[in-house]
XYZ file of C-alpha atoms in Angstrom:
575
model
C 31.799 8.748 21.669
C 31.269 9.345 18.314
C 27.724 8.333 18.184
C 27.240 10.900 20.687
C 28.801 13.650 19.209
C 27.168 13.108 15.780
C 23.644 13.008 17.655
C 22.671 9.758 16.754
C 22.189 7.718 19.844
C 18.499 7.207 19.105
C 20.090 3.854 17.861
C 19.927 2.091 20.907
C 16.235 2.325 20.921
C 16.741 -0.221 17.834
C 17.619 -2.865 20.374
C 14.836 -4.402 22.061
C 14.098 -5.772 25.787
C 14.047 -9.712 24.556
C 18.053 -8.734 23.227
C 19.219 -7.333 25.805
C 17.497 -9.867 28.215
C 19.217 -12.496 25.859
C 22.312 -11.247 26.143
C 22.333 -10.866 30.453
C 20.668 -14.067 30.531
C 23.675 -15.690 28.128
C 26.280 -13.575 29.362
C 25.299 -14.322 33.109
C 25.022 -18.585 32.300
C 28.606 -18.158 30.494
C 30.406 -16.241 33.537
C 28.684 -18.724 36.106
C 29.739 -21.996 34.729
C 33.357 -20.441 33.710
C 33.458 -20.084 37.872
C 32.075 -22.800 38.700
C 35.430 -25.111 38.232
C 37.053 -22.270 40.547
C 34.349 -22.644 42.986
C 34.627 -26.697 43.096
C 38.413 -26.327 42.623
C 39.113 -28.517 39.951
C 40.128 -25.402 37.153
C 43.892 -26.806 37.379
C 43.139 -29.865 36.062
C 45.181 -31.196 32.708
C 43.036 -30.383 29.840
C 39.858 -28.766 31.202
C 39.476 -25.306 29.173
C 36.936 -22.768 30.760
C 37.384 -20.744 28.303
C 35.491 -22.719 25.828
C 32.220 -22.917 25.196
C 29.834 -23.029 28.001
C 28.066 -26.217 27.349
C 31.627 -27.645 26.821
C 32.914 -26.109 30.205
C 29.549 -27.557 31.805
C 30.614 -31.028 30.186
C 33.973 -31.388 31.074
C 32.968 -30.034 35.020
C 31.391 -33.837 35.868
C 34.233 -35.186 33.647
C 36.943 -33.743 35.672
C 35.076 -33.262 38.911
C 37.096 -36.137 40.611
C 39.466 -33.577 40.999
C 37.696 -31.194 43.720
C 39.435 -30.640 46.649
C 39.055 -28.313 49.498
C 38.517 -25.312 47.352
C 35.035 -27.079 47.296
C 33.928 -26.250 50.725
C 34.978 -22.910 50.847
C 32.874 -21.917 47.899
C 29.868 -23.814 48.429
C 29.553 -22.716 52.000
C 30.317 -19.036 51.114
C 27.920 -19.275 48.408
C 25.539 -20.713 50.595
C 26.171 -17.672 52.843
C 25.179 -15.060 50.239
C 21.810 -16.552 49.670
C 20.965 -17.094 53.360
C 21.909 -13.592 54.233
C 19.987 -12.020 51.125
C 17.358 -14.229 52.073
C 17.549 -13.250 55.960
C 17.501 -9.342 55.063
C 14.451 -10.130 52.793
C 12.622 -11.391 55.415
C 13.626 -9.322 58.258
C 12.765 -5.975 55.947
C 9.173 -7.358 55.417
C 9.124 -8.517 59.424
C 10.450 -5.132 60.361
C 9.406 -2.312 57.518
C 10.405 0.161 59.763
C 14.036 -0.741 59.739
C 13.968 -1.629 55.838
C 16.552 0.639 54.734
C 18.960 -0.622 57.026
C 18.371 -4.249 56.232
C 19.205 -3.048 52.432
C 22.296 -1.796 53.188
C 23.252 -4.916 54.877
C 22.110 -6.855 52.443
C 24.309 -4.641 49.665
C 27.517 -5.097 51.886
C 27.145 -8.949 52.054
C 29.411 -9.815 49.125
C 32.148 -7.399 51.079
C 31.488 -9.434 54.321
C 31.756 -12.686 53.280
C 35.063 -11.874 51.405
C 36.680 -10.340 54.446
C 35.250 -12.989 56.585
C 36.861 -15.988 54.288
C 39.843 -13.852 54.099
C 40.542 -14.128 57.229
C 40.095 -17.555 57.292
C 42.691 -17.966 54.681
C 45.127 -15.878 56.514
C 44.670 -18.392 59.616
C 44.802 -21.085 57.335
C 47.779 -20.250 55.025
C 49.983 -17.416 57.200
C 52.622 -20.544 57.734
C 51.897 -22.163 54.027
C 52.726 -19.189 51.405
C 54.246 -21.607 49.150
C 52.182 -24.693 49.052
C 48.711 -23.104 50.334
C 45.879 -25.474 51.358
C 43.685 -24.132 49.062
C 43.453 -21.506 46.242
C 44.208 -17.695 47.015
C 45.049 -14.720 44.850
C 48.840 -14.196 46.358
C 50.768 -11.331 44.875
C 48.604 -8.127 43.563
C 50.356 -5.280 42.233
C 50.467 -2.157 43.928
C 48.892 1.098 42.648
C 49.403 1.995 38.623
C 52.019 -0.347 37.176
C 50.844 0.493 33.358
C 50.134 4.572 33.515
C 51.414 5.335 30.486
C 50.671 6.060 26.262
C 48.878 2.795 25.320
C 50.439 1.143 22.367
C 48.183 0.721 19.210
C 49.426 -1.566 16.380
C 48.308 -3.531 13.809
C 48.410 -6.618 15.625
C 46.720 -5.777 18.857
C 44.297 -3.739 16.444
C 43.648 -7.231 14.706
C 43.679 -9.006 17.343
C 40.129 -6.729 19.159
C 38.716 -6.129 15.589
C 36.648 -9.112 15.624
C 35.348 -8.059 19.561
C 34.851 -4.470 18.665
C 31.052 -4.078 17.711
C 29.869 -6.490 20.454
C 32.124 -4.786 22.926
C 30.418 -1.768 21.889
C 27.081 -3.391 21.756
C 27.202 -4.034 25.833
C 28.774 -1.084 26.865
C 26.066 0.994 25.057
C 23.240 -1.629 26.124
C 24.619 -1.956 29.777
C 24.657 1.984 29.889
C 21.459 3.197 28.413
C 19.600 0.500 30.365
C 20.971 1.585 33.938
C 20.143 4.977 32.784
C 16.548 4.881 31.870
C 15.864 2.720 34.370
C 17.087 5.130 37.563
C 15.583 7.829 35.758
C 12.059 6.035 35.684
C 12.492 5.468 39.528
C 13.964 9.207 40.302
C 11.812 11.134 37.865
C 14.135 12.617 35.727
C 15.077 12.079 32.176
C 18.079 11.532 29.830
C 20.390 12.405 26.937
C 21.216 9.653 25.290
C 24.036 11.255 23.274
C 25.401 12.655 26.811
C 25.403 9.491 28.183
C 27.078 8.129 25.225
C 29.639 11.065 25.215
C 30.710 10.413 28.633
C 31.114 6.667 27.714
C 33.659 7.426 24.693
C 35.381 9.930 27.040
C 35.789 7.387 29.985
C 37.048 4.739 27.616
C 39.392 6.918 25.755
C 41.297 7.905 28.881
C 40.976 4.713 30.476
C 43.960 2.961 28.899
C 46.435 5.786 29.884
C 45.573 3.835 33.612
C 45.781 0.536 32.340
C 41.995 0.300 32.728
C 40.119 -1.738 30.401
C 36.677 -1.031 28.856
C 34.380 -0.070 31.384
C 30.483 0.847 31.501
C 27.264 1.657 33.918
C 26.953 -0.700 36.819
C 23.722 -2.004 38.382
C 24.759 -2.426 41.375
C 26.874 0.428 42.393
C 24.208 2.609 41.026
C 21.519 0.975 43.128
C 23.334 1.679 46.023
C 24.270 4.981 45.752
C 20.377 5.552 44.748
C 19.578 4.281 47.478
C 22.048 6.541 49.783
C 20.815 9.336 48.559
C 23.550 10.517 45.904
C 22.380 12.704 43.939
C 24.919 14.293 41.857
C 27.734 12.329 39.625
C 30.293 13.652 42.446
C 30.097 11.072 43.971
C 31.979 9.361 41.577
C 34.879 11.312 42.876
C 34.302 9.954 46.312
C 34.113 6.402 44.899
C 37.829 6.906 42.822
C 39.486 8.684 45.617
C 38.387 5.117 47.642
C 39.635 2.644 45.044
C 42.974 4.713 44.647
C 43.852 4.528 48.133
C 42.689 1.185 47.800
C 45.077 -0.491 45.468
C 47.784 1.280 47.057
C 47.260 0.814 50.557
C 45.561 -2.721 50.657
C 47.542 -5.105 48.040
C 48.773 -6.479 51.002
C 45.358 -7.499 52.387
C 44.343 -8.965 48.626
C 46.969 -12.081 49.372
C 44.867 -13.883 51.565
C 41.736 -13.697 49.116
C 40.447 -17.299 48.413
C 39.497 -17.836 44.789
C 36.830 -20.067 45.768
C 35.215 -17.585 47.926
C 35.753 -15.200 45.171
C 33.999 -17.175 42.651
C 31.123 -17.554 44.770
C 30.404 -14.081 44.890
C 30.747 -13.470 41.174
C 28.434 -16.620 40.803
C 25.710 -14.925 43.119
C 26.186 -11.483 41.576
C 25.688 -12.823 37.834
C 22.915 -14.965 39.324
C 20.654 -11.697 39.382
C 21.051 -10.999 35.650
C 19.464 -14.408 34.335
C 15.773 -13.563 33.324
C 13.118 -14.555 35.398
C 10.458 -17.302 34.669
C 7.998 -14.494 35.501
C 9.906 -12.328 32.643
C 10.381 -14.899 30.151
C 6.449 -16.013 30.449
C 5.952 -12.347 29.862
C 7.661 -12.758 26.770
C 5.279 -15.328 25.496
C 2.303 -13.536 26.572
C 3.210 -10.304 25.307
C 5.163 -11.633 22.130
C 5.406 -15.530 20.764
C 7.904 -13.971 18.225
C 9.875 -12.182 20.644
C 10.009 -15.125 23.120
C 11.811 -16.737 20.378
C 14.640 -14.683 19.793
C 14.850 -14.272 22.965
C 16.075 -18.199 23.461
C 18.322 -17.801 19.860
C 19.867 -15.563 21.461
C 20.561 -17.177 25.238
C 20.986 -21.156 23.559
C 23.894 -18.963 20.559
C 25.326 -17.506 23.578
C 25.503 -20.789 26.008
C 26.559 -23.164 22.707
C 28.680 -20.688 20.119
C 29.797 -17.383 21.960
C 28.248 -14.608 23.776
C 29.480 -12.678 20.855
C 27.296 -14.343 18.429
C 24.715 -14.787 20.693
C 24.579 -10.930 20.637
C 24.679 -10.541 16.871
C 21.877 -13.314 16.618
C 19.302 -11.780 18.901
C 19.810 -8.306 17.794
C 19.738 -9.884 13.725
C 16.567 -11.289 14.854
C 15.088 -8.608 16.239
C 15.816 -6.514 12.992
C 14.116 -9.404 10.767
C 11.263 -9.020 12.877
C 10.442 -5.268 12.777
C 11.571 -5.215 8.948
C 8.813 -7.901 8.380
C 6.144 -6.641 10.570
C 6.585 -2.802 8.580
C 6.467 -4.883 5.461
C 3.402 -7.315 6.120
C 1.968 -4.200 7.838
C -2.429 -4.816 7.557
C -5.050 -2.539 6.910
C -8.231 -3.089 6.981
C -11.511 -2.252 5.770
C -13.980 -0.211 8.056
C -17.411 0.510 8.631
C -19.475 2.925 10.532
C -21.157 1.980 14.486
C -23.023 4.765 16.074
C -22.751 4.942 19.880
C -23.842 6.208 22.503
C -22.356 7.528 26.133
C -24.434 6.200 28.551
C -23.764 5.524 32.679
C -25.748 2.207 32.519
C -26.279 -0.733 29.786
C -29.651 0.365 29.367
C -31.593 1.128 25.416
C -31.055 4.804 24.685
C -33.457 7.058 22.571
C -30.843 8.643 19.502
C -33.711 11.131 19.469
C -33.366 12.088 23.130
C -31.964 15.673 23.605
C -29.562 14.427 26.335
C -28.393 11.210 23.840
C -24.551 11.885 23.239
C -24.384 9.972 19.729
C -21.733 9.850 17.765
C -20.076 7.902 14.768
C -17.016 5.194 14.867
C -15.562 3.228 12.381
C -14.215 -0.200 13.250
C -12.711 -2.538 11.056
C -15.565 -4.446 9.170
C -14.050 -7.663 10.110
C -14.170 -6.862 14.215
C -10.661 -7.615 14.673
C -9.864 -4.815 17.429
C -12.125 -6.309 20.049
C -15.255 -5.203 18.986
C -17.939 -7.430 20.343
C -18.969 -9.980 17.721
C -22.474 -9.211 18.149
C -21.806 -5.707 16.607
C -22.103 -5.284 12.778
C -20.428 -2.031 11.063
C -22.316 -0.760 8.545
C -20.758 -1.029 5.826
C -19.961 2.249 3.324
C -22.289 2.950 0.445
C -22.446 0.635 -2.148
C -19.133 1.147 -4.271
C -17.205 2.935 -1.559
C -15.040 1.259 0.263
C -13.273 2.687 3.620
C -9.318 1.269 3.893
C -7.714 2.246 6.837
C -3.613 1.736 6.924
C -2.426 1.180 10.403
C 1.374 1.645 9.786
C 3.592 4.030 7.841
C 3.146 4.119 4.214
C 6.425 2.905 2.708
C 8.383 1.037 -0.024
C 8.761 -2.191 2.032
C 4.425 -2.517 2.973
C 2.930 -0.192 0.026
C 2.556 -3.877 -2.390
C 1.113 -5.361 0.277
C -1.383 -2.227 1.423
C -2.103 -2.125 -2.326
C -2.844 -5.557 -3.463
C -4.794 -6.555 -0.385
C -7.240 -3.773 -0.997
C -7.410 -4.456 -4.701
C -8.104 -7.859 -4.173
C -10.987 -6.827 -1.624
C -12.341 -4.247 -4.122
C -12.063 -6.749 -7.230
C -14.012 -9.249 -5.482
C -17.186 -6.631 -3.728
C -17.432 -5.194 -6.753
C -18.089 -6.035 -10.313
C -16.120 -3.961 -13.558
C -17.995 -1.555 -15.428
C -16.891 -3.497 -18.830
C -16.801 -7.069 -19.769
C -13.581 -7.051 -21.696
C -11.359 -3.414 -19.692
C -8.778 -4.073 -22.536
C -9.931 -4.494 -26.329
C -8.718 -7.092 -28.215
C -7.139 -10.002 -27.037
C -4.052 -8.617 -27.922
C -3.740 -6.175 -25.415
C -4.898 -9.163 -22.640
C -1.939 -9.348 -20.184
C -0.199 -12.505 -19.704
C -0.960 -12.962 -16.124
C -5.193 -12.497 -16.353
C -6.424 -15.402 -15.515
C -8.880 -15.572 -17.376
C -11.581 -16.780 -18.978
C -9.964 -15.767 -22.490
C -13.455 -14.270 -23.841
C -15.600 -13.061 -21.182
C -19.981 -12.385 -21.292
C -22.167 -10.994 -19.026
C -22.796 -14.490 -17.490
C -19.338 -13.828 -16.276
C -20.049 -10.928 -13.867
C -22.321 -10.893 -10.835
C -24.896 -7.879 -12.384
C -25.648 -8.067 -8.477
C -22.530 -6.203 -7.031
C -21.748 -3.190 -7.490
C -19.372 -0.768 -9.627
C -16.736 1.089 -7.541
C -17.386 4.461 -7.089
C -14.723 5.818 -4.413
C -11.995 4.972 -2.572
C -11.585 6.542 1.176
C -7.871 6.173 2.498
C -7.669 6.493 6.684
C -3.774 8.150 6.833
C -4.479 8.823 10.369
C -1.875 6.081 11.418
C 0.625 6.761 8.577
C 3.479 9.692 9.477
C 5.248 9.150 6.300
C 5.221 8.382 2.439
C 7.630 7.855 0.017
C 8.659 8.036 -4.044
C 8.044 4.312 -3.797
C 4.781 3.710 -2.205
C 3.139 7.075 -3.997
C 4.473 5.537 -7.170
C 2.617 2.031 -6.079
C -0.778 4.527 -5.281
C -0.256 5.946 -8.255
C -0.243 2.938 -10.769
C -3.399 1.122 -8.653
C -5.422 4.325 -9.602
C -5.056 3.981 -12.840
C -5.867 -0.423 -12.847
C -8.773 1.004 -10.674
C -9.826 3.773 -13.151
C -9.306 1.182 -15.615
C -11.580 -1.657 -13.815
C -14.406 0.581 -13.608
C -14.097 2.821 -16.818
C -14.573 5.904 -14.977
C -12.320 7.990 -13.163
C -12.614 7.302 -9.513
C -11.943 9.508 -6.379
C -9.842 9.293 -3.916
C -10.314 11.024 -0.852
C -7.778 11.018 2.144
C -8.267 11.199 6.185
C -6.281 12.457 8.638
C -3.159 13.589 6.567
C -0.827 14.407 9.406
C 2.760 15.266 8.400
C 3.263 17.950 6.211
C 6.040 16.126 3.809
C 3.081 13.262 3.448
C 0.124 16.002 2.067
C 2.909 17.512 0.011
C 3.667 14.271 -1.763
C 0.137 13.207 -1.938
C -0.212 17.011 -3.832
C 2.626 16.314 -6.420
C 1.280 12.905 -7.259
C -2.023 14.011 -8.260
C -3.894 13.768 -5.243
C -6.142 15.557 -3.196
C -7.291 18.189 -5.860
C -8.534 17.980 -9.090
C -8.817 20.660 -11.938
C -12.857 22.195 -11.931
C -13.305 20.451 -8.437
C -14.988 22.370 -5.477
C -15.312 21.071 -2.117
C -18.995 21.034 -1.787
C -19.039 20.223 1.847
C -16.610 22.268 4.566
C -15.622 21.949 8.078
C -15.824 25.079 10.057
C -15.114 26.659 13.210
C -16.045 29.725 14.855
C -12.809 31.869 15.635
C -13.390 35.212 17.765
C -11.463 38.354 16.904
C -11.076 41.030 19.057
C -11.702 45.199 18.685
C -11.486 48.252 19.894
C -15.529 49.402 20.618
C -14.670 52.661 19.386
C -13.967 51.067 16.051
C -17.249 49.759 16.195
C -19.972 52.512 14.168
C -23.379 52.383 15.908
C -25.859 50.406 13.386
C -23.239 48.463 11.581
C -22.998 44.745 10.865
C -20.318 44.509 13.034
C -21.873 45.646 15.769
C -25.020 43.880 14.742
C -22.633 40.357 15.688
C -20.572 41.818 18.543
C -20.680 40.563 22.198
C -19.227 42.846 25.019
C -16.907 40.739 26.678
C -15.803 43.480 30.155
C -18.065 46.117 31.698
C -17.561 49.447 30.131
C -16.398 50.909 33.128
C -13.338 48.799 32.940
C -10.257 48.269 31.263
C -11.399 50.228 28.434
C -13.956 48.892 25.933
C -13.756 46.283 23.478
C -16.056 44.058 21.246
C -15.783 40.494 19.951
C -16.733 39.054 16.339
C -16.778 35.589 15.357
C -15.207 34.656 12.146
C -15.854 31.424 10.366
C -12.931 29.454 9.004
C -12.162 26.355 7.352
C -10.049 23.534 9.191
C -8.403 22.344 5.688
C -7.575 24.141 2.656
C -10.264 24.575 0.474
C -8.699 24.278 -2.238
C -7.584 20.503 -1.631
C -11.564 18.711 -1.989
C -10.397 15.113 -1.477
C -8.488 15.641 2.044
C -10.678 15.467 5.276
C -10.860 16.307 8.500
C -12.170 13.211 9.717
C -14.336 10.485 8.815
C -18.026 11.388 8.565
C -16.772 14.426 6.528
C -15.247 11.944 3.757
């Protein structure tokens, strides 16, 4: 709840699809083979622990499987009954669309049917056994709340959950959010995260005073109240009002519940939540590096804990984004002109119908430009860089160096030896120790400018201006002359501020020479307006004078971008 209340549940974005998928997929293969012994009916056995591991419980269930007994054929077949009616509803809804919300509904209520049906079963089977009962059943369920009360918090039952808190946490909030955004995707609505949230701290906190334990969204219920039409959360009311009369009136009833059949139905309903070939190939297609985690975190779950398999998957996912921000590539661009035509055929640029225009792709075609297309590249000495993520301490070495090391080897420096005597040398140039002309290729040439695309960055920081800062001055350095830097598409504010304070953008005795301008109409009273004056020379009556009163329009011409900032641009063919 407090994540809620402190407005900070844009967190959970921070946990991607191939996580959560991880942890249904892990969490659903650890609940299904912890049943299956119940199912089969050899749980009881000396030593078998299906609370362990699941590969181990997997294991030890053909190791002790010599002790099935009839618990066997109660869960099989009712597990066999659950697929063939899902299956049988499938089909008949696609045989008979017209009656396809009624086949859903029977389909929803099939766990319910086969549990009363087995029930029954067991009552004919075991009404004249209570003590010895042929196979497994629930016997004795407590009526209504036995443990309404103040919960007890200690140390030792708070050291005991400490260790299960944060993943505990993890699913409610994943489990939640998930359910959440997905109805509201199908109903057309959005949602508050930190609401959401709220409500989860608030259902939790009281909880306990029921003897409830932690509890969270459910796909199921909510897919079939969608699909009755519920609209509002009152019918959460409706649904407690049931359960309360429910474990008061029916404990009775819950006796004659096989455990087999029981098992079967959690087995089928956990069935649902392993990912899909379809999904996981979707994965690969979409993401090799997300397919990955994706399996650390289902083989941690199936072979450590579903705990851990949760902390590796969502660990993983966290190395990945920190290293894709911090090996973040730009590129270097170059200029295409195009045309909009209907039809592949030559176009005229000097046509007056010819819709030309100027794009700037990455000189190396890596966006899907076709191959047979060459940019043209910048003037000789400028070089176009275009960054394609946020500007920040963990990529701004990497920006840098990559386009120094681009720049160093397209152009050639404006002195053979940038540093004096050998003395000043650094350690780290490598060299040769005294440099000639025979050194440097008098064909390239000397770098001039240096155009920064910033229309993919939405922030800077100290750090990375720092890093700008110090490569203008090697680059000033490299070419003996002061070079300038001239910036596109400076979005956020805070980014053209810091850009300002570390020396860019403007320049002392520099004037943009070059503007970009639009026409902005301002409107007058015609009255105001003095026959034979300029403004009336450049007014345009915009109503008939016989109504609404007269009025004139001038056109003013204004700048896009401060003028007094000559380096930033509006776009690209004004840098």
């Amino acid at each position: 709840m407090a994540i809620g209340l402190f407005r900070i549940g844009f967190i959970v974005d921070f946990i991607p699809l191939p996580a959560i998928a991880a942890f249904m997929t892990g969490s659903a293969l650890s609940i299904a083979m912890g049943q299956i012994p119940t199912l089969m009916g050899n749980n009881t056995a000396d030593g078998y622990d299906t609370r362990a591991a699941t590969y181990l419980v997997f294991g030890n269930f053909f190791k002790y499987i010599k002790h099935c007994d009839l618990n066997a054929a109660i869960g099989l077949t009712a597990l066999f009954m659950l697929y063939a009616v899902r299956w049988g509803c499938g089909y008949a809804s696609r045989r008979w669309p017209q009656h396809e919300k009624t086949f859903f509904f029977i389909n929803t209520l099939r766990s319910g049917f086969v549990i009363l049906l087995y029930t029954l079963i067991s009552f004919l089977v075991n009404r004249n056994h209570h003590d010895d009962p042929k196979f497994s059943i629930l016997k004795t369920i407590p009526r209504g709340f036995q443990h309404m009360g103040v919960p007890v918090v200690n140390s030792r039952i708070l050291s005991a959950v400490a260790a299960k808190l944060p993943s505990a946490i993890i699913v409610l909030v994943i489990e939640h959010i998930s359910i959440a955004k997905s109805f509201a995707r199908l109903s057309n609505y959005t949602i508050d995260p930190n609401q959401e949230l709220i409500a989860i701290g608030l259902t939790n906190i009281f909880g306990p005073f029921f003897g409830g334990y932690p509890a969270t969204g459910s796909f199921s219920r909510t897919a079939i109240k969608a699909k009755a039409g519920v609209r509002t959360p009152l019918a959460g009311v409706v649904t407690a009002i049931i359960v309360v009369i429910a474990i008061y009136a029916l404990p009775p009833v819950f006796y004659y519940i096989s455990n087999a059949a029981l098992a079967a139905v959690i087995i089928h309903a956990v069935g649902d939540l392993i990912s899909s070939p379809k999904s996981i190939k979707m994965f690969w297609k979409v993401s090799p590096c997300e397919f990955v985690i994706f399996w650390i975190g289902v083989l941690v779950s199936v072979f450590a804990s579903i705990d851990n398999g949760i902390y590796a998957s969502v660990a993983a996912s966290a190395a990945l984004l920190l290293f894709r921000i911090a090996k973040a590539h730009g590129r270097f661009v170059g200029v295409v002109k195009v045309y909009n035509t209907p039809t592949l055929r030559p176009v005229d640029a000097n046509e007056p119908d010819s819709d030309t225009r100027n794009v700037f792709v990455p000189l190396d075609r890596s966006n899907g430009v076709n191959p047979a297309v060459q940019p043209r590249e910048p003037h000789a000495g400028v070089f176009i860089y275009r960054l394609n993520e946020g500007y920040l301490y963990p990529n701004a070495v990497h920006f840098t160096d990559h386009m120094v090391r681009e720049i160093k080897v397209k152009t050639r420096p404006a002195v053979i030896n940038p540093y004096g005597s050998l003395g000043e040398r650094p350690w780290n140039d490598p060299g040769p120790r005294h440099k000639s002309e025979s050194d440097i290729d008098p064909t390239l040439p000397v770098l001039r400018a240096i155009i920064l695309d910033f229309s993919g960055v939405s922030n800077v920081d100290v750090t990375s201006l720092q890093n700008l800062i110090d490569v203008r001055k090697q680059l000033d350095r490299y070419a003996d002359a002061h070079i300038a830097w001239h910036f596109v598409g400076v979005k956020s504010p805070w980014a053209r501020r810091g850009l300002l304070a570390s020396g860019f953008g403007s320049e002392n005795g520099v004037v943009k020479s070059l503007f970009t301008v639009t026409n902005v109409g301002v409107s007058q009273e015609k009255d105001d307006v003095k026959p034979g004056s300029r403004d009336e020379e450049f007014s345009v009556d915009t109503q008939p004078e016989d109504k609404l009163g007269m009025t004139s329009m001038d056109t003013m011409v204004l700048p896009l971008l401060s003028i007094d900032c000559p380096y930033f641009h509006i776009d690209m063919d004004e840098a």
